[in-house]
mmCIF file with all atom_site columns, C-alpha atoms in Angstrom:
data_model
loop_
_atom_site.group_PDB
_atom_site.id
_atom_site.type_symbol
_atom_site.label_atom_id
_atom_site.label_alt_id
_atom_site.label_comp_id
_atom_site.label_asym_id
_atom_site.label_entity_id
_atom_site.label_seq_id
_atom_site.pdbx_PDB_ins_code
_atom_site.Cartn_x
_atom_site.Cartn_y
_atom_site.Cartn_z
_atom_site.occupancy
_atom_site.B_iso_or_equiv
_atom_site.pdbx_formal_charge
_atom_site.auth_seq_id
_atom_site.auth_comp_id
_atom_site.auth_asym_id
_atom_site.auth_atom_id
_atom_site.pdbx_PDB_model_num
ATOM 1   C CA . MET A 1 1   ? -18.307 -4.878  41.382  1.00 64.00 ? 599 MET A CA 1
ATOM 2   C CA . LYS A 1 2   ? -20.301 -3.195  38.701  1.00 62.00 ? 600 LYS A CA 1
ATOM 3   C CA . ARG A 1 3   ? -17.830 -0.406  38.759  1.00 67.00 ? 601 ARG A CA 1
ATOM 4   C CA . PHE A 1 4   ? -15.000 -2.840  38.203  1.00 58.00 ? 602 PHE A CA 1
ATOM 5   C CA . THR A 1 5   ? -16.419 -4.397  35.192  1.00 57.00 ? 603 THR A CA 1
ATOM 6   C CA . ILE A 1 6   ? -17.229 -1.051  33.535  1.00 58.00 ? 604 ILE A CA 1
ATOM 7   C CA . ILE A 1 7   ? -13.599 0.152   34.121  1.00 57.00 ? 605 ILE A CA 1
ATOM 8   C CA . LEU A 1 8   ? -12.228 -3.130  32.724  1.00 48.00 ? 606 LEU A CA 1
ATOM 9   C CA . SER A 1 9   ? -14.478 -3.008  29.765  1.00 52.00 ? 607 SER A CA 1
ATOM 10  C CA . ILE A 1 10  ? -13.105 0.474   28.872  1.00 53.00 ? 608 ILE A CA 1
ATOM 11  C CA . LEU A 1 11  ? -9.610  -0.493  29.185  1.00 46.00 ? 609 LEU A CA 1
ATOM 12  C CA . THR A 1 12  ? -10.221 -3.415  26.901  1.00 46.00 ? 610 THR A CA 1
ATOM 13  C CA . LEU A 1 13  ? -11.731 -1.301  24.434  1.00 43.00 ? 611 LEU A CA 1
ATOM 14  C CA . PHE A 1 14  ? -8.885  1.148   24.376  1.00 46.00 ? 612 PHE A CA 1
ATOM 15  C CA . SER A 1 15  ? -6.352  -1.746  23.973  1.00 43.00 ? 613 SER A CA 1
ATOM 16  C CA . ILE A 1 16  ? -8.193  -3.021  21.086  1.00 41.00 ? 614 ILE A CA 1
ATOM 17  C CA . VAL A 1 17  ? -8.223  0.328   19.353  1.00 40.00 ? 615 VAL A CA 1
ATOM 18  C CA . ALA A 1 18  ? -4.556  0.718   20.193  1.00 44.00 ? 616 ALA A CA 1
ATOM 19  C CA . MET A 1 19  ? -3.551  -2.632  18.423  1.00 47.00 ? 617 MET A CA 1
ATOM 20  C CA . ALA A 1 20  ? -5.729  -1.924  15.322  1.00 51.00 ? 618 ALA A CA 1
ATOM 21  C CA . GLU A 1 21  ? -4.060  -2.066  12.028  1.00 69.00 ? 619 GLU A CA 1
ATOM 22  C CA . LYS A 1 22  ? -3.877  0.799   9.731   1.00 89.00 ? 620 LYS A CA 1
ATOM 23  C CA . SER A 1 23  ? -5.406  0.412   6.350   1.00 93.00 ? 621 SER A CA 1
ATOM 24  C CA . TYR A 1 24  ? -5.451  2.144   3.249   1.00 95.00 ? 622 TYR A CA 1
ATOM 25  C CA . ASP A 1 25  ? -7.154  2.222   -0.093  1.00 95.00 ? 623 ASP A CA 1
ATOM 26  C CA . VAL A 1 26  ? -5.239  0.553   -2.996  1.00 96.00 ? 624 VAL A CA 1
ATOM 27  C CA . GLU A 1 27  ? -5.712  2.569   -6.155  1.00 95.00 ? 625 GLU A CA 1
ATOM 28  C CA . ALA A 1 28  ? -3.597  0.191   -8.352  1.00 95.00 ? 626 ALA A CA 1
ATOM 29  C CA . VAL A 1 29  ? -1.092  -2.579  -8.502  1.00 96.00 ? 627 VAL A CA 1
ATOM 30  C CA . TYR A 1 30  ? 1.653   -2.493  -11.299 1.00 97.00 ? 628 TYR A CA 1
ATOM 31  C CA . GLU A 1 31  ? 4.413   -4.610  -12.425 1.00 97.00 ? 629 GLU A CA 1
ATOM 32  C CA . LYS A 1 32  ? 7.685   -2.851  -13.050 1.00 97.00 ? 630 LYS A CA 1
ATOM 33  C CA . GLU A 1 33  ? 9.550   -3.651  -16.361 1.00 96.00 ? 631 GLU A CA 1
ATOM 34  C CA . GLU A 1 34  ? 12.945  -2.386  -16.976 1.00 96.00 ? 632 GLU A CA 1
ATOM 35  C CA . LEU A 1 35  ? 13.789  -0.168  -19.939 1.00 96.00 ? 633 LEU A CA 1
ATOM 36  C CA . PRO A 1 36  ? 16.761  0.022   -22.206 1.00 97.00 ? 634 PRO A CA 1
ATOM 37  C CA . TYR A 1 37  ? 19.357  2.301   -21.008 1.00 96.00 ? 635 TYR A CA 1
ATOM 38  C CA . GLY A 1 38  ? 18.640  5.866   -22.662 1.00 96.00 ? 636 GLY A CA 1
ATOM 39  C CA . SER A 1 39  ? 14.678  5.277   -22.730 1.00 96.00 ? 637 SER A CA 1
ATOM 40  C CA . LYS A 1 40  ? 12.621  8.380   -22.851 1.00 96.00 ? 638 LYS A CA 1
ATOM 41  C CA . VAL A 1 41  ? 9.136   9.222   -21.964 1.00 94.00 ? 639 VAL A CA 1
ATOM 42  C CA . MET A 1 42  ? 6.823   12.023  -22.844 1.00 95.00 ? 640 MET A CA 1
ATOM 43  C CA . ASP A 1 43  ? 4.093   13.273  -20.313 1.00 93.00 ? 641 ASP A CA 1
ATOM 44  C CA . ASN A 1 44  ? 0.822   14.668  -20.977 1.00 96.00 ? 642 ASN A CA 1
ATOM 45  C CA . TYR A 1 45  ? 2.264   18.170  -21.412 1.00 97.00 ? 643 TYR A CA 1
ATOM 46  C CA . ASN A 1 46  ? 4.784   16.819  -23.969 1.00 96.00 ? 644 ASN A CA 1
ATOM 47  C CA . ASN A 1 47  ? 7.722   17.332  -21.565 1.00 97.00 ? 645 ASN A CA 1
ATOM 48  C CA . ILE A 1 48  ? 10.412  14.584  -22.236 1.00 97.00 ? 646 ILE A CA 1
ATOM 49  C CA . ASN A 1 49  ? 12.086  12.764  -19.290 1.00 95.00 ? 647 ASN A CA 1
ATOM 50  C CA . ASP A 1 50  ? 14.553  9.891   -18.847 1.00 96.00 ? 648 ASP A CA 1
ATOM 51  C CA . ALA A 1 51  ? 12.765  6.693   -17.860 1.00 96.00 ? 649 ALA A CA 1
ATOM 52  C CA . LYS A 1 52  ? 14.179  3.676   -16.324 1.00 95.00 ? 650 LYS A CA 1
ATOM 53  C CA . TYR A 1 53  ? 11.009  1.500   -15.729 1.00 96.00 ? 651 TYR A CA 1
ATOM 54  C CA . LEU A 1 54  ? 7.851   0.951   -17.244 1.00 95.00 ? 652 LEU A CA 1
ATOM 55  C CA . LEU A 1 55  ? 4.899   0.409   -15.002 1.00 96.00 ? 653 LEU A CA 1
ATOM 56  C CA . VAL A 1 56  ? 2.273   -1.879  -16.510 1.00 97.00 ? 654 VAL A CA 1
ATOM 57  C CA . PRO A 1 57  ? -1.211  -2.845  -14.714 1.00 95.00 ? 655 PRO A CA 1
ATOM 58  C CA . ALA A 1 58  ? -0.372  -6.272  -13.073 1.00 95.00 ? 656 ALA A CA 1
ATOM 59  C CA . ASP A 1 59  ? -2.343  -9.472  -13.822 1.00 92.00 ? 657 ASP A CA 1
ATOM 60  C CA . ILE A 1 60  ? -3.108  -10.734 -10.217 1.00 92.00 ? 658 ILE A CA 1
ATOM 61  C CA . ARG A 1 61  ? -5.928  -12.590 -8.727  1.00 94.00 ? 659 ARG A CA 1
ATOM 62  C CA . SER A 1 62  ? -8.370  -11.395 -6.120  1.00 94.00 ? 660 SER A CA 1
ATOM 63  C CA . GLY A 1 63  ? -7.532  -12.599 -2.667  1.00 95.00 ? 661 GLY A CA 1
ATOM 64  C CA . ASN A 1 64  ? -5.540  -11.720 0.381   1.00 97.00 ? 662 ASN A CA 1
ATOM 65  C CA . TYR A 1 65  ? -1.840  -11.840 0.134   1.00 96.00 ? 663 TYR A CA 1
ATOM 66  C CA . GLU A 1 66  ? 0.908   -11.458 2.943   1.00 97.00 ? 664 GLU A CA 1
ATOM 67  C CA . VAL A 1 67  ? 3.546   -8.971  1.529   1.00 97.00 ? 665 VAL A CA 1
ATOM 68  C CA . THR A 1 68  ? 6.675   -6.935  2.788   1.00 97.00 ? 666 THR A CA 1
ATOM 69  C CA . VAL A 1 69  ? 6.547   -3.606  1.572   1.00 97.00 ? 667 VAL A CA 1
ATOM 70  C CA . LYS A 1 70  ? 8.900   -0.730  1.322   1.00 97.00 ? 668 LYS A CA 1
ATOM 71  C CA . ARG A 1 71  ? 7.914   3.161   0.428   1.00 97.00 ? 669 ARG A CA 1
ATOM 72  C CA . ILE A 1 72  ? 9.506   4.388   -2.569  1.00 96.00 ? 670 ILE A CA 1
ATOM 73  C CA . ASP A 1 73  ? 7.517   7.549   -2.902  1.00 95.00 ? 671 ASP A CA 1
ATOM 74  C CA . SER A 1 74  ? 4.360   9.336   -1.697  1.00 94.00 ? 672 SER A CA 1
ATOM 75  C CA . ASN A 1 75  ? 1.393   6.624   -1.794  1.00 96.00 ? 673 ASN A CA 1
ATOM 76  C CA . THR A 1 76  ? 3.878   4.241   -3.688  1.00 97.00 ? 674 THR A CA 1
ATOM 77  C CA . TYR A 1 77  ? 5.171   1.034   -2.183  1.00 97.00 ? 675 TYR A CA 1
ATOM 78  C CA . GLN A 1 78  ? 7.213   -1.836  -3.748  1.00 98.00 ? 676 GLN A CA 1
ATOM 79  C CA . VAL A 1 79  ? 6.686   -5.436  -2.684  1.00 98.00 ? 677 VAL A CA 1
ATOM 80  C CA . LEU A 1 80  ? 10.132  -6.674  -1.683  1.00 97.00 ? 678 LEU A CA 1
ATOM 81  C CA . GLY A 1 81  ? 11.291  -9.606  -3.626  1.00 96.00 ? 679 GLY A CA 1
ATOM 82  C CA . THR A 1 82  ? 8.844   -8.935  -6.526  1.00 97.00 ? 680 THR A CA 1
ATOM 83  C CA . ASP A 1 83  ? 8.403   -6.238  -9.203  1.00 97.00 ? 681 ASP A CA 1
ATOM 84  C CA . LEU A 1 84  ? 4.870   -5.282  -7.930  1.00 98.00 ? 682 LEU A CA 1
ATOM 85  C CA . ILE A 1 85  ? 4.258   -1.616  -7.193  1.00 98.00 ? 683 ILE A CA 1
ATOM 86  C CA . ILE A 1 86  ? 1.246   -0.786  -5.074  1.00 97.00 ? 684 ILE A CA 1
ATOM 87  C CA . ILE A 1 87  ? -0.212  2.749   -5.483  1.00 96.00 ? 685 ILE A CA 1
ATOM 88  C CA . THR A 1 88  ? -2.397  3.731   -2.373  1.00 96.00 ? 686 THR A CA 1
ATOM 89  C CA . LYS A 1 89  ? -4.674  6.687   -1.476  1.00 94.00 ? 687 LYS A CA 1
ATOM 90  C CA . TYR A 1 90  ? -3.678  8.926   1.509   1.00 92.00 ? 688 TYR A CA 1
ATOM 91  C CA . CYS A 1 91  ? -1.294  6.605   2.956   1.00 92.00 ? 689 CYS A CA 1
ATOM 92  C CA . TYR A 1 92  ? 1.331   8.235   5.108   1.00 88.00 ? 690 TYR A CA 1
ATOM 93  C CA . GLU A 1 93  ? 3.214   4.955   6.336   1.00 92.00 ? 691 GLU A CA 1
ATOM 94  C CA . TYR A 1 94  ? 6.882   5.364   5.955   1.00 93.00 ? 692 TYR A CA 1
ATOM 95  C CA . ALA A 1 95  ? 7.593   1.792   5.512   1.00 92.00 ? 693 ALA A CA 1
ATOM 96  C CA . TYR A 1 96  ? 10.704  -0.094  5.273   1.00 93.00 ? 694 TYR A CA 1
ATOM 97  C CA . ASN A 1 97  ? 10.776  -3.648  5.055   1.00 94.00 ? 695 ASN A CA 1
ATOM 98  C CA . GLU A 1 98  ? 7.098   -3.584  6.763   1.00 95.00 ? 696 GLU A CA 1
ATOM 99  C CA . LYS A 1 99  ? 4.891   -6.680  7.068   1.00 96.00 ? 697 LYS A CA 1
ATOM 100 C CA . ALA A 1 100 ? 1.332   -6.049  5.577   1.00 96.00 ? 698 ALA A CA 1
ATOM 101 C CA . VAL A 1 101 ? -1.706  -7.694  3.921   1.00 96.00 ? 699 VAL A CA 1
ATOM 102 C CA . LEU A 1 102 ? -2.908  -6.720  0.304   1.00 97.00 ? 700 LEU A CA 1
ATOM 103 C CA . GLN A 1 103 ? -6.565  -7.487  0.246   1.00 96.00 ? 701 GLN A CA 1
ATOM 104 C CA . TYR A 1 104 ? -7.036  -7.112  -3.564  1.00 96.00 ? 702 TYR A CA 1
ATOM 105 C CA . THR A 1 105 ? -10.406 -7.112  -5.248  1.00 93.00 ? 703 THR A CA 1
ATOM 106 C CA . GLY A 1 106 ? -9.376  -5.955  -8.703  1.00 85.00 ? 704 GLY A CA 1
ATOM 107 C CA . TYR A 1 107 ? -12.417 -4.008  -9.378  1.00 82.00 ? 705 TYR A CA 1
ATOM 108 C CA . SER A 1 108 ? -14.461 -0.935  -8.313  1.00 79.00 ? 706 SER A CA 1
ATOM 109 C CA . TYR A 1 109 ? -13.128 2.341   -7.529  1.00 83.00 ? 707 TYR A CA 1
ATOM 110 C CA . THR A 1 110 ? -10.527 1.049   -5.259  1.00 88.00 ? 708 THR A CA 1
ATOM 111 C CA . LYS A 1 111 ? -8.820  -2.113  -6.108  1.00 92.00 ? 709 LYS A CA 1
ATOM 112 C CA . GLY A 1 112 ? -8.591  -3.333  -2.471  1.00 95.00 ? 710 GLY A CA 1
ATOM 113 C CA . LYS A 1 113 ? -6.685  -2.374  0.951   1.00 96.00 ? 711 LYS A CA 1
ATOM 114 C CA . LEU A 1 114 ? -3.207  -2.435  2.152   1.00 97.00 ? 712 LEU A CA 1
ATOM 115 C CA . ILE A 1 115 ? -3.291  -3.170  5.860   1.00 96.00 ? 713 ILE A CA 1
ATOM 116 C CA . PHE A 1 116 ? -0.003  -2.737  7.652   1.00 96.00 ? 714 PHE A CA 1
ATOM 117 C CA . LEU A 1 117 ? 0.407   -5.148  10.666  1.00 92.00 ? 715 LEU A CA 1
ATOM 118 C CA . LYS A 1 118 ? 1.904   -3.697  13.894  1.00 78.00 ? 716 LYS A CA 1
#
């Protein structure tokens, strides 16, 4: 009986680990604003490039938000249905219409967590 209990405990532990969400640090959250056609930007090296959008820091309150995200670039996710852009650190999720939770604190080195629900 003791052996059965140990095996059951180990299997339960493995199933909990397998169901764990994947969470990543959030570096920043921006709001996307469309620029007039023909706009240009100059980077830190004085290179001039075409620009379609301007990303400005988003003014959102601390809290937990259920979001649906889509990956638009490395470490960059758009909250579908909004103009919010989430910048993460070391996130390799190839999300397309994925449910997630944004735990936003808005302070410290990281601004919160982006947790993908599986």
